[in-house]
Amino acid sequence: MLRVKEINQFIWQWLNRATPEALYDRQLVWIALGLMLTGLVMVTSASFPISARLTDQPFHFMFRHAIFLVLALGVSSVILQIPMKRWFQYSTYLLGLSFFLLIVVLVVGKSVNGASRWIPLGLFNLQPAEVAKLSLFIFMAGYLVRKQDEVRKTFFGGFAKPIMVFGAFAVLLLGQPDLGTVVVMLVTLFGMLFIAGAKLSQFIALMVAGIAAVVGLIVVEPYRVRRVTSFWEPWNDPFGSGYQLTQSLMAFGRGDWMGQGLGNSVQKLEYLPEAHTDFVFAVLAEELGFVGVTLVLILIFSLVFKAILIGKKAFESDQLFNGYLAFGIGIWFAFQTLVNVGAASGIVPTKGLTLPLISYGGSSLIVMSVAVSMLLRIDHECRWQEKEQTDNQNESIE
């Protein structure tokens, strides 16, 4: 009887004990892990039919995605140990490495569905475009710290230089071709320049020029024109150019409010192409319904909101590089999510972009996990600085 009382007393004390102060954002960790777990479950469900047909192993893509998750967590744990000032110091070298990889993929890259975007590495295929996105945002954050006054006051002195760097990236990416990554880079770049205080007139002029360039790139390529026209009226050619979108819309329609149940999607039975990669959100909508879609979007945009809060905290702590990078990661995740979800639901043309931390793909999963670990490091450095200031104040009082 006494033993039972001791156990009950211990449990009561444990439940009422104050949580020890943490020097990292626990909520961000749980949000990221929740998205990764959701991705593993949905990739397993969506890839089951095509995996059985291609490899005679229903869980082939699930095992590969699990390996990518382990690699992503391992790489992220290493990235967490690197101070942010190191990324600031070596941002130019990282940019150069990305240029090199983008050139290599054009020479020896693996071609899939007419696009040469992957470098075979044995265990998985590296997609340099994913590395290029993060490296450009790291470089841009460093550039905005070094040239902040020039960006705000002059056009050719500060504003145009990063656009020239982006232009060089865009040329190499369009050679693959990969217009989706170019658009994501452009929008994130605009966002970071706007936060840095670039003149509104320059910002608007560049935005108009960017939109005109994207429209021009669409017009000059017949397959891009077909994507846009099929996006406007997919039911005019449901077995041709509009096939993928009509199948995706059917998945959304079947999902209704509560979904058909996990594993019960019909569209993934090889009616919907790329069900476990670009269109995993359509399978999620069919199996989990409006409720599941809403919960997943809340998770993703909670991560984006966390990135913005961390960026704001970094600016308040006078850590400008960290602040710009956190905002850049937040804009990147938000826009890429909007494009992926919009393409699956027929709001925007198909762009071939992954859903952050959910879609199948080793390069995307690892690079985005690295981005999240950088957010955690930025938050840790802000908290550590606040702790040191508090300790110094307490010592001075004593």
CSV table of C-alpha atoms in Angstrom, one decimal:
chain,number,residue,atom,x,y,z
A,1,MET,CA,0.0,0.0,0.0
A,2,LEU,CA,2.8,2.3,0.9
A,3,ARG,CA,4.5,1.5,-2.4
A,4,VAL,CA,1.4,2.5,-4.4
A,5,LYS,CA,1.2,5.8,-2.6
A,6,GLU,CA,4.9,6.5,-3.4
A,7,ILE,CA,4.3,5.8,-7.1
A,8,ASN,CA,1.2,8.0,-7.2
A,9,GLN,CA,3.1,10.8,-5.4
A,10,PHE,CA,6.0,10.5,-7.9
A,11,ILE,CA,3.6,10.6,-10.9
A,12,TRP,CA,1.8,13.7,-9.4
A,13,GLN,CA,5.1,15.5,-8.9
A,14,TRP,CA,6.3,14.6,-12.4
A,15,LEU,CA,3.1,16.0,-14.0
A,16,ASN,CA,3.3,19.2,-12.0
A,17,ARG,CA,7.0,19.8,-12.4
A,18,ALA,CA,7.9,22.9,-14.5
A,19,THR,CA,9.4,22.1,-17.9
A,20,PRO,CA,13.1,23.0,-17.9
A,21,GLU,CA,14.1,25.9,-20.0
A,22,ALA,CA,15.2,24.7,-23.5
A,23,LEU,CA,17.7,26.4,-25.7
A,24,TYR,CA,15.9,25.3,-28.9
A,25,ASP,CA,12.4,25.5,-30.3
A,26,ARG,CA,10.7,22.2,-29.3
A,27,GLN,CA,7.5,23.0,-31.2
A,28,LEU,CA,9.5,23.4,-34.5
A,29,VAL,CA,11.1,20.0,-33.9
A,30,TRP,CA,7.7,18.3,-33.4
A,31,ILE,CA,6.2,20.1,-36.4
A,32,ALA,CA,9.0,18.9,-38.6
A,33,LEU,CA,8.9,15.4,-37.3
A,34,GLY,CA,5.1,15.3,-37.7
A,35,LEU,CA,5.5,16.4,-41.4
A,36,MET,CA,8.2,13.7,-42.0
A,37,LEU,CA,6.0,11.0,-40.4
A,38,THR,CA,3.0,12.1,-42.5
A,39,GLY,CA,5.2,12.0,-45.6
A,40,LEU,CA,6.4,8.4,-44.8
A,41,VAL,CA,2.8,7.2,-44.3
A,42,MET,CA,1.5,8.9,-47.5
A,43,VAL,CA,4.4,7.9,-49.7
A,44,THR,CA,3.9,4.3,-48.5
A,45,SER,CA,0.3,4.4,-49.4
A,46,ALA,CA,0.6,6.3,-52.7
A,47,SER,CA,3.6,4.3,-54.0
A,48,PHE,CA,2.2,0.8,-53.2
A,49,PRO,CA,0.7,0.0,-56.7
A,50,ILE,CA,3.6,1.4,-58.8
A,51,SER,CA,6.2,-0.1,-56.5
A,52,ALA,CA,4.6,-3.6,-56.9
A,53,ARG,CA,4.5,-3.2,-60.6
A,54,LEU,CA,8.1,-2.0,-61.1
A,55,THR,CA,9.9,-4.0,-58.5
A,56,ASP,CA,7.6,-6.8,-57.3
A,57,GLN,CA,8.1,-5.3,-53.8
A,58,PRO,CA,5.1,-3.3,-52.6
A,59,PHE,CA,7.2,-1.4,-50.0
A,60,HIS,CA,10.2,-0.6,-52.2
A,61,PHE,CA,9.6,3.1,-52.2
A,62,MET,CA,8.7,3.1,-48.6
A,63,PHE,CA,12.0,1.6,-47.6
A,64,ARG,CA,13.9,4.1,-49.8
A,65,HIS,CA,12.0,7.0,-48.3
A,66,ALA,CA,12.7,5.7,-44.8
A,67,ILE,CA,16.5,5.6,-45.7
A,68,PHE,CA,16.2,9.2,-47.0
A,69,LEU,CA,14.6,10.1,-43.7
A,70,VAL,CA,17.4,8.5,-41.7
A,71,LEU,CA,20.0,10.3,-43.9
A,72,ALA,CA,18.1,13.6,-43.5
A,73,LEU,CA,18.0,13.3,-39.7
A,74,GLY,CA,21.7,12.4,-39.7
A,75,VAL,CA,22.8,15.3,-41.9
A,76,SER,CA,20.6,17.7,-39.9
A,77,SER,CA,22.1,16.6,-36.6
A,78,VAL,CA,25.5,17.5,-38.1
A,79,ILE,CA,24.3,20.8,-39.5
A,80,LEU,CA,23.0,21.8,-36.0
A,81,GLN,CA,26.5,21.8,-34.7
A,82,ILE,CA,27.8,24.4,-37.2
A,83,PRO,CA,27.6,28.0,-36.1
A,84,MET,CA,25.7,30.3,-38.4
A,85,LYS,CA,28.8,32.6,-38.8
A,86,ARG,CA,30.4,29.7,-40.7
A,87,TRP,CA,27.7,29.7,-43.3
A,88,PHE,CA,28.1,33.5,-43.6
A,89,GLN,CA,31.9,33.1,-44.1
A,90,TYR,CA,31.7,30.3,-46.7
A,91,SER,CA,28.4,31.3,-48.5
A,92,THR,CA,30.3,32.3,-51.7
A,93,TYR,CA,32.1,28.9,-51.8
A,94,LEU,CA,28.8,27.1,-51.4
A,95,LEU,CA,27.4,29.2,-54.2
A,96,GLY,CA,30.3,28.1,-56.4
A,97,LEU,CA,29.8,24.5,-55.6
A,98,SER,CA,26.1,24.8,-56.6
A,99,PHE,CA,27.2,26.3,-60.0
A,100,PHE,CA,29.6,23.4,-60.5
A,101,LEU,CA,26.9,20.8,-59.7
A,102,LEU,CA,24.4,22.5,-62.1
A,103,ILE,CA,27.0,22.3,-64.9
A,104,VAL,CA,27.8,18.7,-64.1
A,105,VAL,CA,24.1,17.7,-64.3
A,106,LEU,CA,23.8,19.1,-67.8
A,107,VAL,CA,26.8,17.0,-68.9
A,108,VAL,CA,26.4,13.7,-67.1
A,109,GLY,CA,22.9,14.0,-65.6
A,110,LYS,CA,20.3,11.3,-65.5
A,111,SER,CA,17.3,12.0,-67.8
A,112,VAL,CA,13.8,11.2,-66.5
A,113,ASN,CA,10.7,12.2,-68.6
A,114,GLY,CA,12.8,14.4,-70.8
A,115,ALA,CA,14.4,16.4,-68.0
A,116,SER,CA,18.0,16.0,-67.0
A,117,ARG,CA,18.0,17.0,-63.3
A,118,TRP,CA,19.7,14.2,-61.4
A,119,ILE,CA,23.3,13.1,-60.8
A,120,PRO,CA,23.5,9.4,-60.1
A,121,LEU,CA,25.3,8.7,-56.8
A,122,GLY,CA,24.5,5.0,-56.3
A,123,LEU,CA,22.3,5.1,-53.2
A,124,PHE,CA,20.2,8.0,-54.6
A,125,ASN,CA,20.2,10.6,-57.3
A,126,LEU,CA,21.3,14.0,-56.3
A,127,GLN,CA,19.2,16.9,-57.6
A,128,PRO,CA,21.5,19.9,-57.7
A,129,ALA,CA,18.6,22.3,-58.1
A,130,GLU,CA,17.6,21.6,-54.5
A,131,VAL,CA,21.1,22.4,-53.3
A,132,ALA,CA,21.2,25.5,-55.5
A,133,LYS,CA,18.0,26.9,-53.8
A,134,LEU,CA,19.4,26.7,-50.3
A,135,SER,CA,22.9,28.0,-51.3
A,136,LEU,CA,21.4,31.0,-53.2
A,137,PHE,CA,19.3,32.0,-50.1
A,138,ILE,CA,22.4,31.6,-47.9
A,139,PHE,CA,24.5,33.7,-50.2
A,140,MET,CA,21.7,36.3,-50.5
A,141,ALA,CA,21.4,36.6,-46.7
A,142,GLY,CA,25.1,37.2,-46.5
A,143,TYR,CA,25.0,39.7,-49.4
A,144,LEU,CA,22.2,41.7,-47.8
A,145,VAL,CA,24.3,42.0,-44.6
A,146,ARG,CA,27.4,43.2,-46.5
A,147,LYS,CA,25.6,45.5,-48.9
A,148,GLN,CA,22.6,46.6,-47.0
A,149,ASP,CA,23.1,50.3,-47.6
A,150,GLU,CA,23.8,49.8,-51.3
A,151,VAL,CA,20.6,47.7,-51.7
A,152,ARG,CA,18.5,50.4,-50.2
A,153,LYS,CA,20.1,53.4,-52.0
A,154,THR,CA,21.4,52.3,-55.4
A,155,PHE,CA,20.1,50.0,-58.2
A,156,PHE,CA,23.2,48.8,-60.1
A,157,GLY,CA,25.5,49.0,-57.0
A,158,GLY,CA,23.4,46.7,-54.7
A,159,PHE,CA,20.1,45.7,-56.1
A,160,ALA,CA,21.1,44.4,-59.5
A,161,LYS,CA,24.1,42.2,-58.5
A,162,PRO,CA,22.1,39.5,-56.8
A,163,ILE,CA,19.8,39.5,-59.8
A,164,MET,CA,22.8,38.8,-62.0
A,165,VAL,CA,23.7,35.8,-59.8
A,166,PHE,CA,20.2,34.6,-60.0
A,167,GLY,CA,20.2,35.0,-63.8
A,168,ALA,CA,23.3,32.7,-64.1
A,169,PHE,CA,21.5,30.1,-62.0
A,170,ALA,CA,18.3,30.5,-64.1
A,171,VAL,CA,20.2,29.9,-67.3
A,172,LEU,CA,21.6,26.6,-66.0
A,173,LEU,CA,18.3,25.5,-64.5
A,174,LEU,CA,16.4,26.2,-67.7
A,175,GLY,CA,18.8,24.0,-69.5
A,176,GLN,CA,17.6,21.0,-67.6
A,177,PRO,CA,14.7,22.3,-68.0
A,178,ASP,CA,13.4,23.3,-64.5
A,179,LEU,CA,11.2,26.4,-64.6
A,180,GLY,CA,9.5,25.6,-61.3
A,181,THR,CA,12.8,26.0,-59.3
A,182,VAL,CA,13.5,29.2,-61.1
A,183,VAL,CA,10.2,30.7,-60.1
A,184,VAL,CA,10.6,29.6,-56.5
A,185,MET,CA,14.1,31.2,-56.4
A,186,LEU,CA,12.8,34.4,-58.0
A,187,VAL,CA,9.9,34.8,-55.6
A,188,THR,CA,12.1,34.1,-52.5
A,189,LEU,CA,14.7,36.5,-53.8
A,190,PHE,CA,12.0,39.2,-54.2
A,191,GLY,CA,10.8,38.6,-50.7
A,192,MET,CA,14.3,38.8,-49.2
A,193,LEU,CA,15.1,42.1,-51.1
A,194,PHE,CA,11.8,43.5,-49.9
A,195,ILE,CA,12.6,42.7,-46.3
A,196,ALA,CA,16.0,44.3,-46.7
A,197,GLY,CA,14.3,47.6,-47.6
A,198,ALA,CA,14.9,47.8,-51.4
A,199,LYS,CA,13.2,50.8,-53.0
A,200,LEU,CA,9.6,50.1,-53.9
A,201,SER,CA,10.0,51.4,-57.4
A,202,GLN,CA,12.9,49.1,-58.1
A,203,PHE,CA,11.1,46.2,-56.6
A,204,ILE,CA,8.0,46.8,-58.7
A,205,ALA,CA,10.0,47.2,-61.9
A,206,LEU,CA,11.9,44.0,-61.2
A,207,MET,CA,8.7,42.1,-60.4
A,208,VAL,CA,7.2,43.2,-63.7
A,209,ALA,CA,10.3,42.2,-65.5
A,210,GLY,CA,10.3,38.8,-63.8
A,211,ILE,CA,6.7,38.1,-64.6
A,212,ALA,CA,7.3,39.1,-68.2
A,213,ALA,CA,10.3,36.8,-68.4
A,214,VAL,CA,8.3,33.9,-66.9
A,215,VAL,CA,5.5,34.5,-69.5
A,216,GLY,CA,8.1,34.6,-72.3
A,217,LEU,CA,9.7,31.3,-71.2
A,218,ILE,CA,6.3,29.7,-71.2
A,219,VAL,CA,5.4,31.0,-74.6
A,220,VAL,CA,8.6,29.8,-76.3
A,221,GLU,CA,8.2,26.2,-75.2
A,222,PRO,CA,5.2,24.3,-76.7
A,223,TYR,CA,5.1,21.8,-73.7
A,224,ARG,CA,4.8,24.7,-71.3
A,225,VAL,CA,2.0,26.3,-73.3
A,226,ARG,CA,0.2,22.9,-73.3
A,227,ARG,CA,0.5,22.8,-69.5
A,228,VAL,CA,-1.0,26.3,-69.1
A,229,THR,CA,-3.9,25.6,-71.5
A,230,SER,CA,-4.6,22.2,-70.0
A,231,PHE,CA,-4.6,23.9,-66.6
A,232,TRP,CA,-7.3,26.4,-67.8
A,233,GLU,CA,-9.6,23.7,-69.3
A,234,PRO,CA,-8.3,20.2,-68.3
A,235,TRP,CA,-11.7,18.6,-69.2
A,236,ASN,CA,-11.3,19.6,-72.9
A,237,ASP,CA,-8.6,16.9,-73.3
A,238,PRO,CA,-9.1,14.6,-70.3
A,239,PHE,CA,-7.1,11.8,-71.9
A,240,GLY,CA,-4.3,14.0,-73.3
A,241,SER,CA,-2.7,17.2,-72.0
A,242,GLY,CA,-5.3,17.5,-69.2
A,243,TYR,CA,-5.0,13.8,-68.0
A,244,GLN,CA,-2.9,14.3,-64.9
A,245,LEU,CA,-4.9,17.3,-63.6
A,246,THR,CA,-8.3,15.6,-64.2
A,247,GLN,CA,-7.2,12.5,-62.3
A,248,SER,CA,-5.9,14.7,-59.5
A,249,LEU,CA,-9.2,16.6,-59.4
A,250,MET,CA,-11.1,13.3,-59.2
A,251,ALA,CA,-9.0,12.4,-56.2
A,252,PHE,CA,-10.0,15.6,-54.5
A,253,GLY,CA,-13.6,15.0,-55.3
A,254,ARG,CA,-13.6,11.5,-53.9
A,255,GLY,CA,-12.0,12.7,-50.7
A,256,ASP,CA,-15.0,14.8,-49.6
A,257,TRP,CA,-14.9,15.7,-45.9
A,258,MET,CA,-13.4,12.7,-44.2
A,259,GLY,CA,-11.8,10.8,-47.1
A,260,GLN,CA,-12.0,7.3,-48.3
A,261,GLY,CA,-9.7,6.0,-45.5
A,262,LEU,CA,-5.9,5.5,-45.4
A,263,GLY,CA,-4.9,3.1,-48.2
A,264,ASN,CA,-8.2,3.3,-50.0
A,265,SER,CA,-7.3,5.7,-52.8
A,266,VAL,CA,-8.4,4.6,-56.3
A,267,GLN,CA,-6.5,7.2,-58.3
A,268,LYS,CA,-3.2,5.9,-57.0
A,269,LEU,CA,-3.9,2.6,-58.8
A,270,GLU,CA,-1.8,4.0,-61.7
A,271,TYR,CA,-4.5,6.4,-62.9
A,272,LEU,CA,-2.7,9.4,-61.4
A,273,PRO,CA,0.9,9.7,-62.7
A,274,GLU,CA,3.6,10.6,-60.1
A,275,ALA,CA,1.2,9.8,-57.2
A,276,HIS,CA,4.0,9.5,-54.7
A,277,THR,CA,6.1,12.5,-55.8
A,278,ASP,CA,4.5,15.6,-57.3
A,279,PHE,CA,0.9,14.6,-56.6
A,280,VAL,CA,1.1,13.0,-53.2
A,281,PHE,CA,-1.2,15.8,-51.9
A,282,ALA,CA,-4.0,14.5,-54.2
A,283,VAL,CA,-3.7,11.0,-52.7
A,284,LEU,CA,-3.7,12.6,-49.3
A,285,ALA,CA,-6.9,14.5,-50.1
A,286,GLU,CA,-8.6,11.4,-51.4
A,287,GLU,CA,-7.7,9.2,-48.5
A,288,LEU,CA,-7.9,11.7,-45.6
A,289,GLY,CA,-10.4,14.2,-47.0
A,290,PHE,CA,-10.8,17.9,-46.3
A,291,VAL,CA,-10.0,17.4,-42.6
A,292,GLY,CA,-6.7,15.7,-43.4
A,293,VAL,CA,-5.7,18.3,-46.0
A,294,THR,CA,-6.5,21.1,-43.5
A,295,LEU,CA,-4.4,19.5,-40.7
A,296,VAL,CA,-1.4,19.0,-43.0
A,297,LEU,CA,-1.6,22.5,-44.3
A,298,ILE,CA,-1.8,23.8,-40.7
A,299,LEU,CA,1.4,21.9,-39.9
A,300,ILE,CA,3.3,23.3,-42.9
A,301,PHE,CA,2.2,26.9,-42.4
A,302,SER,CA,2.9,26.5,-38.6
A,303,LEU,CA,6.5,25.7,-39.7
A,304,VAL,CA,6.5,28.8,-42.0
A,305,PHE,CA,5.1,30.9,-39.1
A,306,LYS,CA,7.9,29.6,-36.8
A,307,ALA,CA,10.5,30.6,-39.4
A,308,ILE,CA,9.1,34.2,-39.5
A,309,LEU,CA,9.1,34.4,-35.7
A,310,ILE,CA,12.6,33.1,-35.6
A,311,GLY,CA,13.7,35.6,-38.2
A,312,LYS,CA,12.1,38.4,-36.3
A,313,LYS,CA,13.8,37.3,-33.1
A,314,ALA,CA,17.2,37.2,-34.9
A,315,PHE,CA,16.7,40.8,-36.2
A,316,GLU,CA,15.8,41.9,-32.6
A,317,SER,CA,19.0,40.3,-31.4
A,318,ASP,CA,21.0,42.1,-34.1
A,319,GLN,CA,21.8,38.9,-36.0
A,320,LEU,CA,21.1,40.2,-39.5
A,321,PHE,CA,22.4,37.2,-41.5
A,322,ASN,CA,20.4,34.8,-39.4
A,323,GLY,CA,17.3,37.0,-39.7
A,324,TYR,CA,17.4,37.2,-43.5
A,325,LEU,CA,18.1,33.5,-43.9
A,326,ALA,CA,15.2,32.6,-41.6
A,327,PHE,CA,12.8,34.8,-43.6
A,328,GLY,CA,14.1,33.3,-46.8
A,329,ILE,CA,13.5,29.8,-45.7
A,330,GLY,CA,10.0,30.7,-44.6
A,331,ILE,CA,9.2,32.3,-47.9
A,332,TRP,CA,10.6,29.3,-49.8
A,333,PHE,CA,8.6,26.8,-47.8
A,334,ALA,CA,5.4,28.8,-48.1
A,335,PHE,CA,5.6,29.5,-51.8
A,336,GLN,CA,6.7,25.9,-52.8
A,337,THR,CA,3.7,24.5,-50.7
A,338,LEU,CA,1.3,26.9,-52.5
A,339,VAL,CA,2.6,25.8,-55.9
A,340,ASN,CA,2.5,22.1,-55.1
A,341,VAL,CA,-1.0,22.3,-53.6
A,342,GLY,CA,-2.2,24.7,-56.3
A,343,ALA,CA,-0.9,22.3,-59.1
A,344,ALA,CA,-2.7,19.3,-57.5
A,345,SER,CA,-5.9,21.2,-57.1
A,346,GLY,CA,-5.9,23.0,-60.4
A,347,ILE,CA,-5.2,26.5,-59.1
A,348,VAL,CA,-1.8,26.9,-60.9
A,349,PRO,CA,-0.1,25.0,-63.8
A,350,THR,CA,1.8,21.9,-63.0
A,351,LYS,CA,5.4,22.7,-62.0
A,352,GLY,CA,7.0,19.5,-60.7
A,353,LEU,CA,7.8,20.8,-57.2
A,354,THR,CA,7.7,18.7,-54.1
A,355,LEU,CA,5.6,19.2,-51.0
A,356,PRO,CA,8.0,20.2,-48.3
A,357,LEU,CA,9.1,17.3,-46.0
A,358,ILE,CA,6.3,15.1,-47.4
A,359,SER,CA,6.9,14.1,-51.1
A,360,TYR,CA,9.1,11.3,-52.1
A,361,GLY,CA,12.6,12.4,-53.1
A,362,GLY,CA,15.9,12.2,-51.3
A,363,SER,CA,17.5,15.5,-52.4
A,364,SER,CA,14.4,17.5,-51.5
A,365,LEU,CA,13.9,15.8,-48.2
A,366,ILE,CA,17.5,16.2,-47.1
A,367,VAL,CA,17.9,19.8,-48.2
A,368,MET,CA,14.7,20.9,-46.6
A,369,SER,CA,15.6,19.0,-43.4
A,370,VAL,CA,18.9,20.9,-43.4
A,371,ALA,CA,16.9,24.2,-43.8
A,372,VAL,CA,14.8,23.3,-40.7
A,373,SER,CA,18.0,22.5,-38.7
A,374,MET,CA,19.3,25.9,-39.7
A,375,LEU,CA,16.2,27.5,-38.3
A,376,LEU,CA,16.7,25.5,-35.1
A,377,ARG,CA,20.4,26.7,-35.0
A,378,ILE,CA,19.3,30.3,-35.5
A,379,ASP,CA,16.8,30.1,-32.7
A,380,HIS,CA,19.4,28.4,-30.5
A,381,GLU,CA,21.9,31.2,-31.0
A,382,CYS,CA,19.2,33.8,-30.2
A,383,ARG,CA,18.3,32.0,-27.0
A,384,TRP,CA,21.9,31.6,-26.0
A,385,GLN,CA,22.6,35.3,-26.5
A,386,GLU,CA,19.5,36.2,-24.4
A,387,LYS,CA,20.7,33.7,-21.7
A,388,GLU,CA,24.2,35.2,-21.6
A,389,GLN,CA,22.8,38.8,-21.4
A,390,THR,CA,20.5,37.7,-18.5
A,391,ASP,CA,23.4,36.0,-16.7
A,392,ASN,CA,25.6,39.1,-17.1
A,393,GLN,CA,22.9,41.3,-15.8
A,394,ASN,CA,22.4,39.1,-12.7
A,395,GLU,CA,26.2,39.1,-12.1
A,396,SER,CA,26.3,42.9,-12.3
A,397,ILE,CA,23.4,43.2,-9.8
A,398,GLU,CA,25.1,40.8,-7.4
